[in-house]
Short mmCIF file of C-alpha atoms and ligand atoms in Angstrom, two decimals:
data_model
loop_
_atom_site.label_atom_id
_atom_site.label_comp_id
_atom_site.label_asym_id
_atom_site.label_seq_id
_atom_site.Cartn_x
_atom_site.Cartn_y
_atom_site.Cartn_z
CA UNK A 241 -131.19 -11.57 -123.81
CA UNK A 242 -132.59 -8.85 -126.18
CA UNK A 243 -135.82 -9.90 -128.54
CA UNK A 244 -135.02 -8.06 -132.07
CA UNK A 245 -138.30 -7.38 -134.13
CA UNK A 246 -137.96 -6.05 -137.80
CA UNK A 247 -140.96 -3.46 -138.56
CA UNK A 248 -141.21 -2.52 -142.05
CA UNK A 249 -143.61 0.18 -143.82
CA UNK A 250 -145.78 -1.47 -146.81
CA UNK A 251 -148.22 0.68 -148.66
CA UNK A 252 -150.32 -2.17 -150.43
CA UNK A 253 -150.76 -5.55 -151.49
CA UNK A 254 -149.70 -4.82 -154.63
CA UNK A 255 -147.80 -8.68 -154.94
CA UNK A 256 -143.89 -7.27 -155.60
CA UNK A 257 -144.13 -4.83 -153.01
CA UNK A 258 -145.52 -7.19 -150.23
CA UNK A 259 -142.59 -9.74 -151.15
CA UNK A 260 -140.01 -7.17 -150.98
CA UNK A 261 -141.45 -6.12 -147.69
CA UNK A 262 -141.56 -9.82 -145.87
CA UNK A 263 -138.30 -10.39 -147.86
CA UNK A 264 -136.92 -6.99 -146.10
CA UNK A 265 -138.31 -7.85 -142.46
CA UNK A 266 -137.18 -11.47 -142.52
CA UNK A 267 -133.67 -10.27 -143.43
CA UNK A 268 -133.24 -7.53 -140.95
CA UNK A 269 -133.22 -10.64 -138.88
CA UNK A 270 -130.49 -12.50 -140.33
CA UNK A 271 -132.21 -13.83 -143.12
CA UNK A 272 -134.46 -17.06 -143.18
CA UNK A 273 -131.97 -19.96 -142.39
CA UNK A 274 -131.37 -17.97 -138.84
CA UNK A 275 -135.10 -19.65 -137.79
CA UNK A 276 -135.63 -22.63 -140.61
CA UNK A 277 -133.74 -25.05 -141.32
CA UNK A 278 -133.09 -25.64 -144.81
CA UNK A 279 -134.71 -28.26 -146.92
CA UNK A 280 -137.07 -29.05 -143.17
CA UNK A 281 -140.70 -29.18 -143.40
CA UNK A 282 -142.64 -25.86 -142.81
CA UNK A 283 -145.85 -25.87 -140.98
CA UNK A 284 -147.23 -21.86 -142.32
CA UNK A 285 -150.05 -20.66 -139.80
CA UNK A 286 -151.59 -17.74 -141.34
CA UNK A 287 -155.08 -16.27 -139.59
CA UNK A 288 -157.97 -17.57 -141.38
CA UNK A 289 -160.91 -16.91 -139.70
CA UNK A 290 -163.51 -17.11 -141.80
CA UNK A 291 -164.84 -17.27 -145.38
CA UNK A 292 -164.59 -13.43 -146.39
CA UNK A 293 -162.52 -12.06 -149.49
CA UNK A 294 -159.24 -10.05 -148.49
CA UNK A 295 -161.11 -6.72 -148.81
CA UNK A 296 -162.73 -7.50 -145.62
CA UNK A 297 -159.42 -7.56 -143.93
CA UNK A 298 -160.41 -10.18 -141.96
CA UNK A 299 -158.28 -13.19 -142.53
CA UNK A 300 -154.60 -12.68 -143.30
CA UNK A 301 -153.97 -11.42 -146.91
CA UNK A 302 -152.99 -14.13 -149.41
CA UNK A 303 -149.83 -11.99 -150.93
CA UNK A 304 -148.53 -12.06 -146.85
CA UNK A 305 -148.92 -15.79 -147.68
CA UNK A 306 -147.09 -16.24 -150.81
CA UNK A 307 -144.20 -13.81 -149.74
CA UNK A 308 -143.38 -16.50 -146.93
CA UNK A 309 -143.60 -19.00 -148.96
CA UNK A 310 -141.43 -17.96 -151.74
CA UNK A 311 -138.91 -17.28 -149.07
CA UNK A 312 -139.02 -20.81 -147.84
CA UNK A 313 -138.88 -21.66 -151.42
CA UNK A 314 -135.63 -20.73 -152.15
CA UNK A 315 -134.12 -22.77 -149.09
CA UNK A 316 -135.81 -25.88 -150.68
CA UNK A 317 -138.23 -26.37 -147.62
CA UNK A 318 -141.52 -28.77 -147.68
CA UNK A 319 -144.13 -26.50 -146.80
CA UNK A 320 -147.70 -26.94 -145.60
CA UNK A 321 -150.24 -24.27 -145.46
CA UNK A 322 -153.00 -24.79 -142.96
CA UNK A 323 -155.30 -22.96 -139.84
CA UNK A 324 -158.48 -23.80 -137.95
CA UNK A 325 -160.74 -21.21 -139.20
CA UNK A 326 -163.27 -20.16 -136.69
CA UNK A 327 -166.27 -23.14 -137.76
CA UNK A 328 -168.12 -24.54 -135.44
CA UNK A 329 -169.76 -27.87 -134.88
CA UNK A 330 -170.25 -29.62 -137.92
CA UNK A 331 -169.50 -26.86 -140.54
CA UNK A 332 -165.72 -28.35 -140.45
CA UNK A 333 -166.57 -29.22 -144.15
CA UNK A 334 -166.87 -25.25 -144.31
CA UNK A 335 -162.64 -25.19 -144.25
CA UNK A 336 -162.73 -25.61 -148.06
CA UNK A 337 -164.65 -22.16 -148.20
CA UNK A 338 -162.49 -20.53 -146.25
CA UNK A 339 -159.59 -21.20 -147.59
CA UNK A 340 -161.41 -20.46 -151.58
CA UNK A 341 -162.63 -17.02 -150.44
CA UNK A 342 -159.97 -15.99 -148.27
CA UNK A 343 -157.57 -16.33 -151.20
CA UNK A 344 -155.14 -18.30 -149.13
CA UNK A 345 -156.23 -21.51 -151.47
CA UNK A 346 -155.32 -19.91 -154.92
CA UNK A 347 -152.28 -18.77 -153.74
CA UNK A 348 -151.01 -22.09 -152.79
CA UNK A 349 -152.40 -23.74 -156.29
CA UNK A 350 -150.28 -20.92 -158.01
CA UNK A 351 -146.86 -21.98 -155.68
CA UNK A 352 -147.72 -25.48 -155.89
CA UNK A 353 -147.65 -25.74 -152.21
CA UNK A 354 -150.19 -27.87 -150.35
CA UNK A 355 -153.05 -26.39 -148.20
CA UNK A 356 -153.63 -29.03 -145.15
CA UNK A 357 -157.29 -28.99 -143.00
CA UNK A 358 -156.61 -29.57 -138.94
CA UNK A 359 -158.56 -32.65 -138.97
CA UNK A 360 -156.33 -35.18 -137.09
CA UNK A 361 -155.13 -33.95 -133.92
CA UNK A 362 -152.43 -34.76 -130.81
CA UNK A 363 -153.33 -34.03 -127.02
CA UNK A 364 -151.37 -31.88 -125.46
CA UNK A 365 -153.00 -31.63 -121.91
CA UNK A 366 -156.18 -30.46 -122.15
CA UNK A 367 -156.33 -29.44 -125.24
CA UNK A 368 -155.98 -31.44 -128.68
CA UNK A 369 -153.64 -29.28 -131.28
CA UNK A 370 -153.09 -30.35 -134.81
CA UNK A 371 -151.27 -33.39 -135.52
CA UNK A 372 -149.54 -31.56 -138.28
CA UNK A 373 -147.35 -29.61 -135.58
CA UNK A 374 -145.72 -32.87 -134.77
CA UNK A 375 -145.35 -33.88 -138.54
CA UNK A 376 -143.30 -30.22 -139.04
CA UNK A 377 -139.99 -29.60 -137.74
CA UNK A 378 -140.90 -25.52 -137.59
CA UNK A 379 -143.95 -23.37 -137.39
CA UNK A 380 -144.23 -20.24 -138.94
CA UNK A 381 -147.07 -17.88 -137.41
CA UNK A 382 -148.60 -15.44 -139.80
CA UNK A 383 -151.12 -13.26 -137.98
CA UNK A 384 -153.28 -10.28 -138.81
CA UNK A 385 -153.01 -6.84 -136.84
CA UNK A 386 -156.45 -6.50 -135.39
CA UNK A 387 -158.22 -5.93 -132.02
CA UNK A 388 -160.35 -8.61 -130.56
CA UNK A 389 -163.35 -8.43 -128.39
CA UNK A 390 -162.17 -11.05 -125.95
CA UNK A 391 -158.66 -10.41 -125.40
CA UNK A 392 -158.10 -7.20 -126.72
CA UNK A 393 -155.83 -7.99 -129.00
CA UNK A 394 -155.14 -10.65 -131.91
CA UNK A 395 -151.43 -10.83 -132.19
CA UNK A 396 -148.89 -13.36 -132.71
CA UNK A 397 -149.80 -15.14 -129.70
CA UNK A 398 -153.81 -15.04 -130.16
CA UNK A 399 -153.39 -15.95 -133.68
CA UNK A 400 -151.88 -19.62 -132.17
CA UNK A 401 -155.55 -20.70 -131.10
CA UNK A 402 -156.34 -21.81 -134.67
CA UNK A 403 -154.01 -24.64 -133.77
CA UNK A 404 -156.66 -26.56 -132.00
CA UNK A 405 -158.58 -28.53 -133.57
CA UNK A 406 -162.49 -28.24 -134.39
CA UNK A 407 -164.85 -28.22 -131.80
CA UNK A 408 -162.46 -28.66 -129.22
CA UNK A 409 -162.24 -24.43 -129.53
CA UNK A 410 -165.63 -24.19 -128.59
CA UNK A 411 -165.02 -26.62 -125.90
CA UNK A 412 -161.89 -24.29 -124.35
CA UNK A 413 -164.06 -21.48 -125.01
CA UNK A 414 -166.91 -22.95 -122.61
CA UNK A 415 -164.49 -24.15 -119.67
CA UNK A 416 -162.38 -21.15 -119.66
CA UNK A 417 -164.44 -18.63 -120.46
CA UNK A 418 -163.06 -15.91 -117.81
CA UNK A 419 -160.38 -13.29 -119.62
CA UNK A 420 -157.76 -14.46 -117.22
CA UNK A 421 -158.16 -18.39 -117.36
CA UNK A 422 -158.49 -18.29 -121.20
CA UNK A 423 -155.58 -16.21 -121.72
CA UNK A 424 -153.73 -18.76 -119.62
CA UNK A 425 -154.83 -21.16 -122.10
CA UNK A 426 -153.37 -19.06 -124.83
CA UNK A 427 -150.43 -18.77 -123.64
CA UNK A 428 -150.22 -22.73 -122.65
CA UNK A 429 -150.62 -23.23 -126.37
CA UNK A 430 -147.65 -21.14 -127.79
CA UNK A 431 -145.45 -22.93 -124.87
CA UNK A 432 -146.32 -25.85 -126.77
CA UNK A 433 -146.14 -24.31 -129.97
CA UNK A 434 -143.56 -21.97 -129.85
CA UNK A 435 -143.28 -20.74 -133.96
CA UNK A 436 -140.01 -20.20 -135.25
CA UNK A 437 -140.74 -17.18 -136.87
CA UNK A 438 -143.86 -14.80 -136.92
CA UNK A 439 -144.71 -12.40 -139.64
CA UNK A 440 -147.42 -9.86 -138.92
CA UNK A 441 -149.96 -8.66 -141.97
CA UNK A 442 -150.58 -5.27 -140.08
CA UNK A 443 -150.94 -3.60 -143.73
CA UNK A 444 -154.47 -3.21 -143.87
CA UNK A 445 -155.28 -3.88 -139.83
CA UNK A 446 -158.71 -3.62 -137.85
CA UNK A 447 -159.84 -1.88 -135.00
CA UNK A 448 -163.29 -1.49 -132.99
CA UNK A 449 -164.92 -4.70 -132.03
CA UNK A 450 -162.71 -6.81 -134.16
CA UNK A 451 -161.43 -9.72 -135.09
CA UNK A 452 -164.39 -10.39 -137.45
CA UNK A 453 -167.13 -8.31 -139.32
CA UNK A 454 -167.80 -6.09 -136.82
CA UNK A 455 -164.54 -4.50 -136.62
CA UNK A 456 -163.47 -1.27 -138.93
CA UNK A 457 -160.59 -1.78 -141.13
CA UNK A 458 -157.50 0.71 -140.86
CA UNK A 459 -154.44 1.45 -143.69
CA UNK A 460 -152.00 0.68 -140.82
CA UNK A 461 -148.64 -0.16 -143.67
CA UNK A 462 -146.48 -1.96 -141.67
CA UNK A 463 -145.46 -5.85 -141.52
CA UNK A 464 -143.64 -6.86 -138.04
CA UNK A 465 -141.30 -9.82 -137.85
CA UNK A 466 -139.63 -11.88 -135.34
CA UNK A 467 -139.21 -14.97 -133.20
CA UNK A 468 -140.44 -13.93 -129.78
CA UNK A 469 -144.26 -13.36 -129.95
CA UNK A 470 -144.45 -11.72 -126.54
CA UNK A 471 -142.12 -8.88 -128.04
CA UNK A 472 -144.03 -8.38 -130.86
CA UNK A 473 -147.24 -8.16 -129.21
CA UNK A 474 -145.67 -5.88 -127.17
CA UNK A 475 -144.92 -3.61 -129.54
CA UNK A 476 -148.46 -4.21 -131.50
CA UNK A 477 -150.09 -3.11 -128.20
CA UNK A 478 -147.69 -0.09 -128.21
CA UNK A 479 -149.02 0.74 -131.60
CA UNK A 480 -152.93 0.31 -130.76
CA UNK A 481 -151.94 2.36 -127.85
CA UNK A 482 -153.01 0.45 -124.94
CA UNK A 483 -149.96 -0.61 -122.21
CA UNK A 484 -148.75 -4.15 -123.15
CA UNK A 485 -149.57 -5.28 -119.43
CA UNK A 486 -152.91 -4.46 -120.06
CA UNK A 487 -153.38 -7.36 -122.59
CA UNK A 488 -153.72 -10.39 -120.21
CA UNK A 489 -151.25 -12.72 -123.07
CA UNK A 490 -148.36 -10.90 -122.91
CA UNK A 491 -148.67 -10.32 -118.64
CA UNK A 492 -149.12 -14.39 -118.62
CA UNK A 493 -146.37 -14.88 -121.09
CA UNK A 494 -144.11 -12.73 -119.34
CA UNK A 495 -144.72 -14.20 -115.68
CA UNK A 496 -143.90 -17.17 -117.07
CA UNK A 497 -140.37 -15.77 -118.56
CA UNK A 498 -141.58 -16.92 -122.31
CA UNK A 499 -140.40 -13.48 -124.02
CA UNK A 500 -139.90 -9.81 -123.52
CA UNK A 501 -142.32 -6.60 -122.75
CA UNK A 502 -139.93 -4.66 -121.71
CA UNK A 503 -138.84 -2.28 -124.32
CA UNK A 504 -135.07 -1.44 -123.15
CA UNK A 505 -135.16 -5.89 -123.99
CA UNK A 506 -137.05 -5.44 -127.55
CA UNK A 507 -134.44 -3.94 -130.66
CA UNK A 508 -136.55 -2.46 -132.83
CA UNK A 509 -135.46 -2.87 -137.10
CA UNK A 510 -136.16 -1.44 -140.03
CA UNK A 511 -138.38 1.41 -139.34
CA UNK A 512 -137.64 4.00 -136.37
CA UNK A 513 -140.76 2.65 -133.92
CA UNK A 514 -141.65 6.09 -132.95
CA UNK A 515 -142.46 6.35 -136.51
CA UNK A 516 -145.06 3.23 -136.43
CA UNK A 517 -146.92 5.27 -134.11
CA UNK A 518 -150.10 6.95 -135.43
CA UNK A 519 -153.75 7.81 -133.42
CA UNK A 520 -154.30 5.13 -131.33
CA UNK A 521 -156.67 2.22 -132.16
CA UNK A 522 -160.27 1.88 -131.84
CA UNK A 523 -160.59 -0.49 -129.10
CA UNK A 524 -163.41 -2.78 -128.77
CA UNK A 525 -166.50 -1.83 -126.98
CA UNK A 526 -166.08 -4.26 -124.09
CA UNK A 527 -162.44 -3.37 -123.38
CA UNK A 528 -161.49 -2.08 -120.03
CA UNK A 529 -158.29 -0.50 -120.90
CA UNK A 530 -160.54 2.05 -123.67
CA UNK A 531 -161.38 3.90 -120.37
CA UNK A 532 -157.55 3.78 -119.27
CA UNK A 533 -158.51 2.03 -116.14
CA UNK A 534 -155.51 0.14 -113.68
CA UNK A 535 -155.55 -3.47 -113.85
CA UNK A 536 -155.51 -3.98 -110.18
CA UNK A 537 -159.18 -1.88 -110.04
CA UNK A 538 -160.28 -3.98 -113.83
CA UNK A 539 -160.10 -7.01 -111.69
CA UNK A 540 -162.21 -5.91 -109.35
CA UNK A 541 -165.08 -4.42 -111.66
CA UNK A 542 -164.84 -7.14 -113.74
CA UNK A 543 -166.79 -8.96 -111.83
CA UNK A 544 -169.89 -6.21 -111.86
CA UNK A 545 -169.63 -5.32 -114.85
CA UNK A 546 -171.56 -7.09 -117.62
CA UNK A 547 -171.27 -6.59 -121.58
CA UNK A 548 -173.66 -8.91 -123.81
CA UNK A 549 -173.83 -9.71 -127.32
CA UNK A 550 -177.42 -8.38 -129.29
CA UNK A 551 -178.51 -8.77 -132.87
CA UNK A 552 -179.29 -5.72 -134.89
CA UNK A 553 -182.07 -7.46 -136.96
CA UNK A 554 -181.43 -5.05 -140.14
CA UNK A 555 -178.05 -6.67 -140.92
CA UNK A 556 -178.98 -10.18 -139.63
CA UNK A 557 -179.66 -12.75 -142.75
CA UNK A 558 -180.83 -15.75 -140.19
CA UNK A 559 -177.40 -17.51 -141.37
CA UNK A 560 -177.31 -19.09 -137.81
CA UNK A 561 -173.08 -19.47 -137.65
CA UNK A 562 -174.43 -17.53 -134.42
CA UNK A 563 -175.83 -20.89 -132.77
CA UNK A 564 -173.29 -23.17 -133.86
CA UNK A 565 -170.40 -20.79 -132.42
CA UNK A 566 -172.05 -20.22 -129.18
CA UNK A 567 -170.52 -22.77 -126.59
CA UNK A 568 -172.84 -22.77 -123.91
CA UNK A 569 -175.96 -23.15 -126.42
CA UNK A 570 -177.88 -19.91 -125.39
CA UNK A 571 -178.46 -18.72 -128.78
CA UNK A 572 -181.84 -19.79 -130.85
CA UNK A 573 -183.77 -18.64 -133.56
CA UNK A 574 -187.69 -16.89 -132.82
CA UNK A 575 -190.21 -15.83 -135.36
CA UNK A 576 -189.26 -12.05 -133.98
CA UNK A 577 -185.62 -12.61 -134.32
CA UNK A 578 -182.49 -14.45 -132.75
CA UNK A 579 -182.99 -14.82 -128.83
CA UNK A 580 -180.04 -14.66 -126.53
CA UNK A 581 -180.71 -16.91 -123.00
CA UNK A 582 -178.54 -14.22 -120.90
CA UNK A 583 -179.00 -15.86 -117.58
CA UNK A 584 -176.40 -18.74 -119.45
CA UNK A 585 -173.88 -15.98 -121.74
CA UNK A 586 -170.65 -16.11 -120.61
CA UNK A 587 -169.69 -12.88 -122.84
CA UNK A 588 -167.38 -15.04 -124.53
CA UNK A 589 -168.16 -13.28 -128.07
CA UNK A 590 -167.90 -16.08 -130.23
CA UNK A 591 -170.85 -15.47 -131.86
CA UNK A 592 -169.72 -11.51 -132.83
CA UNK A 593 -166.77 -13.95 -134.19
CA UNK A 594 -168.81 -15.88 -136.10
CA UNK A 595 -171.26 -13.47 -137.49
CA UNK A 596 -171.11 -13.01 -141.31
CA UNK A 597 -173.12 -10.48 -141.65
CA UNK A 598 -172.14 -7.80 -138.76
CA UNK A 599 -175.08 -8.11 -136.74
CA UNK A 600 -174.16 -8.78 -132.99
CA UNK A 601 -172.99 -5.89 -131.41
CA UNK A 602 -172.62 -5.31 -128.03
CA UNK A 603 -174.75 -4.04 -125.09
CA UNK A 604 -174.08 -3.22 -121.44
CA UNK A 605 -175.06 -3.95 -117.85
CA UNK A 606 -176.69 -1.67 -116.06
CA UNK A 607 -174.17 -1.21 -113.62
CA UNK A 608 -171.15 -0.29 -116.73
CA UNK A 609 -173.53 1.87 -117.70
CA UNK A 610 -173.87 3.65 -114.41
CA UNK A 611 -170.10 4.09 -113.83
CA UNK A 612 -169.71 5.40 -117.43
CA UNK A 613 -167.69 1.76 -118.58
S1 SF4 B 814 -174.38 -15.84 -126.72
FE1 SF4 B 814 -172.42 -15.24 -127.65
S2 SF4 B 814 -171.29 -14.29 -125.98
FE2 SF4 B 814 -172.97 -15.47 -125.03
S3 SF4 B 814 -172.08 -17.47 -124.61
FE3 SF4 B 814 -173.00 -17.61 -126.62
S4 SF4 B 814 -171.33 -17.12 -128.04
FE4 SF4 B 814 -170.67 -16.46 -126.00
S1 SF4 B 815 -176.74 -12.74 -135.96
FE1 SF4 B 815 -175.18 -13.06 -137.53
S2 SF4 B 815 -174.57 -15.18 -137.27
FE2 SF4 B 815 -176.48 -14.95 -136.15
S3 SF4 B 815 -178.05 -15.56 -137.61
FE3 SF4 B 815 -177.84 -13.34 -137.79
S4 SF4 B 815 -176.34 -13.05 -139.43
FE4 SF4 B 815 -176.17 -15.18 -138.81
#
């Protein structure tokens, strides 16, 4: 069967236009009551990854919010706004902040709708997801467009790892560190998931060595919308301009028969795609598929080929969200600077997540360096 995606152009965040937009997307559809049942309770994902202001594009812009929500609204749904922003350890009490800076918290005060923390949580195998998933009858997924050092892209299936609960991130991070195994875990967790309906913020998106501070933010004007996240991804990897087998996700996802990449199975709405298509992205420094290399010969270098994280000292304010991210506990703080045990990194880039301040960049082997990677 044919996944249909809506793709609408956006030009701001101006609050009308934005609602219009989502309003314009959802309805290419069908309309909203084709994914949510009326007067059911609403579980609303967006991606908020940390405590940054929407002009850092980094968390998913609090007029995306309120445009879903309105448009739950007017079915008469119960809706609950939540994510697990990327804090670590014991900064969970550091939720609150996100949710005040991101924007995502004054929003729901102004549409009365209550913002929820991913404190108590329900196994699903091994790994613990919120509780609240159970408590909902449908989840709606609310990513932002941006590239990710990891796994090359966050899309509407990435965006789903927020649904775990606290530390056990950092836990999945650690035992399944390797691109391929923790892509498998992604993908376990939208099988369990599986939202109802995702709505993409791609208006302001990021590329480089995203998803956090250190990626460069890009006027990209376009929401996406649909029900299958391996379509959409597909197409988001189509507009970054990398091939959508190339992100690990949507290869899983598809081997496992959970959506479509193929684009004779993907209807395209709204917009013309063609038209979607600009310069491709920035991709992010440790990306294979920047140098246009085959998968079958990625999985071999892989294994030679090293990228690490380093501080640039200039922009570093000693905030350490760098130690408390890191998994395996490498990280600690020196009178010269933050030291990095390399012999232990498992280049898993949590702490370039984590960093506030844009000061962990990326450096490379010896032998990616010789072969030009
Ligand atoms: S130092 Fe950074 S990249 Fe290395 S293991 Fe820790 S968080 Fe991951
Ligand atoms: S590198 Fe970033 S996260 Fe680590 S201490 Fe410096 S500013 Fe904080």
């Amino acid at each position: 069967m044919k996944s249909s995606v809506s793709i609408i152009k956006c030009a701001s965040y101006e609050q009308r236009l934005v609602e219009t937009s989502v309003r314009r997307a959802v309805d290419s559809l069908g309309g909203i009551a084709v994914f949510i049942r009326p007067g059911s309770r609403v579980l609303v994902k967006p991606n908020l990854l940390m405590a940054k202001e929407p002009e850092f594009g980094i968390d998913t812009h609090p007029e995306v919010i309120r445009a879903v929500i309105r448009i739950l609204k007017e079915i008469k749904c119960n809706i609950l706004v939540g994510d697990g922003p990327s804090v670590w350890g014991k900064q969970i009490e550091n939720v609150d902040e996100v949710y005040r800076r991101s924007g995502a918290k004054r929003i729901c005060d102004e549409e009365n709708v209550e913002m929820v923390k991913f404190d108590k949580r329900k196994w699903h195998g091994q790994f613990p997801l919120t509780s609240y998933l159970n408590e909902c009858d449908h989840l709606i997924n609310i990513p932002k467009f941006k590239t990710h050092e990891l796994t090359l892209l966050t899309g509407a299936i990435k965006n789903l790892f927020g649904l775990v609960c606290g530390t056990y991130k950092t836990e999945l991070h650690k035992n399944h560190f390797e691109i391929n195994d923790f892509s498998r875990v992604l993908v376990d967790i939208y099988e369990k998931s599986k939202p109802a309906l995702t709505v993409v913020d791609g208006i302001v998106a990021m590329e480089g060595d995203g998803p956090a501070t250190s990626g460069k933010l890009r006027n990209l004007n376009l929401l996406l919308a649909g029900s299958d996240c391996v379509a959409i991804d597909t197409l988001m990897s189509k507009i970054i301009g990398v091939e959508p087998m190339d992100v690990i996700t949507i290869k899983e996802a598809v081997s496992r028969k959970l959506g479509n990449a193929n684009m004779e199975e993907i209807e395209v709405l709204g917009e013309r795609f063609e038209d979607c298509l600009g310069r491709p992205f920035l991709l992010p420094s440790t990306s294979f598929a920047r140098k246009k290399i085959p998968l079958p010969i990625v999985n071999i270098i892989r294994r030679l080929v090293k990228y690490y994280p380093f501080v640039y000292e200039k922009n570093c304010i000693r905030c350490q969200a760098c130690m408390d991210a890191c998994p395996k506990n490498v990280i600690s703080m020196r009178p010269y600077g933050m030291h990095f045990d390399y012999k232990k990194c498992i280049a898993c880039f949590c702490c370039q997540e984590a960093c506030p301040a844009s000061a962990i960049k990326v450096k490379k082997s010896l032998v990616a360096k010789l072969i030009g990677l």
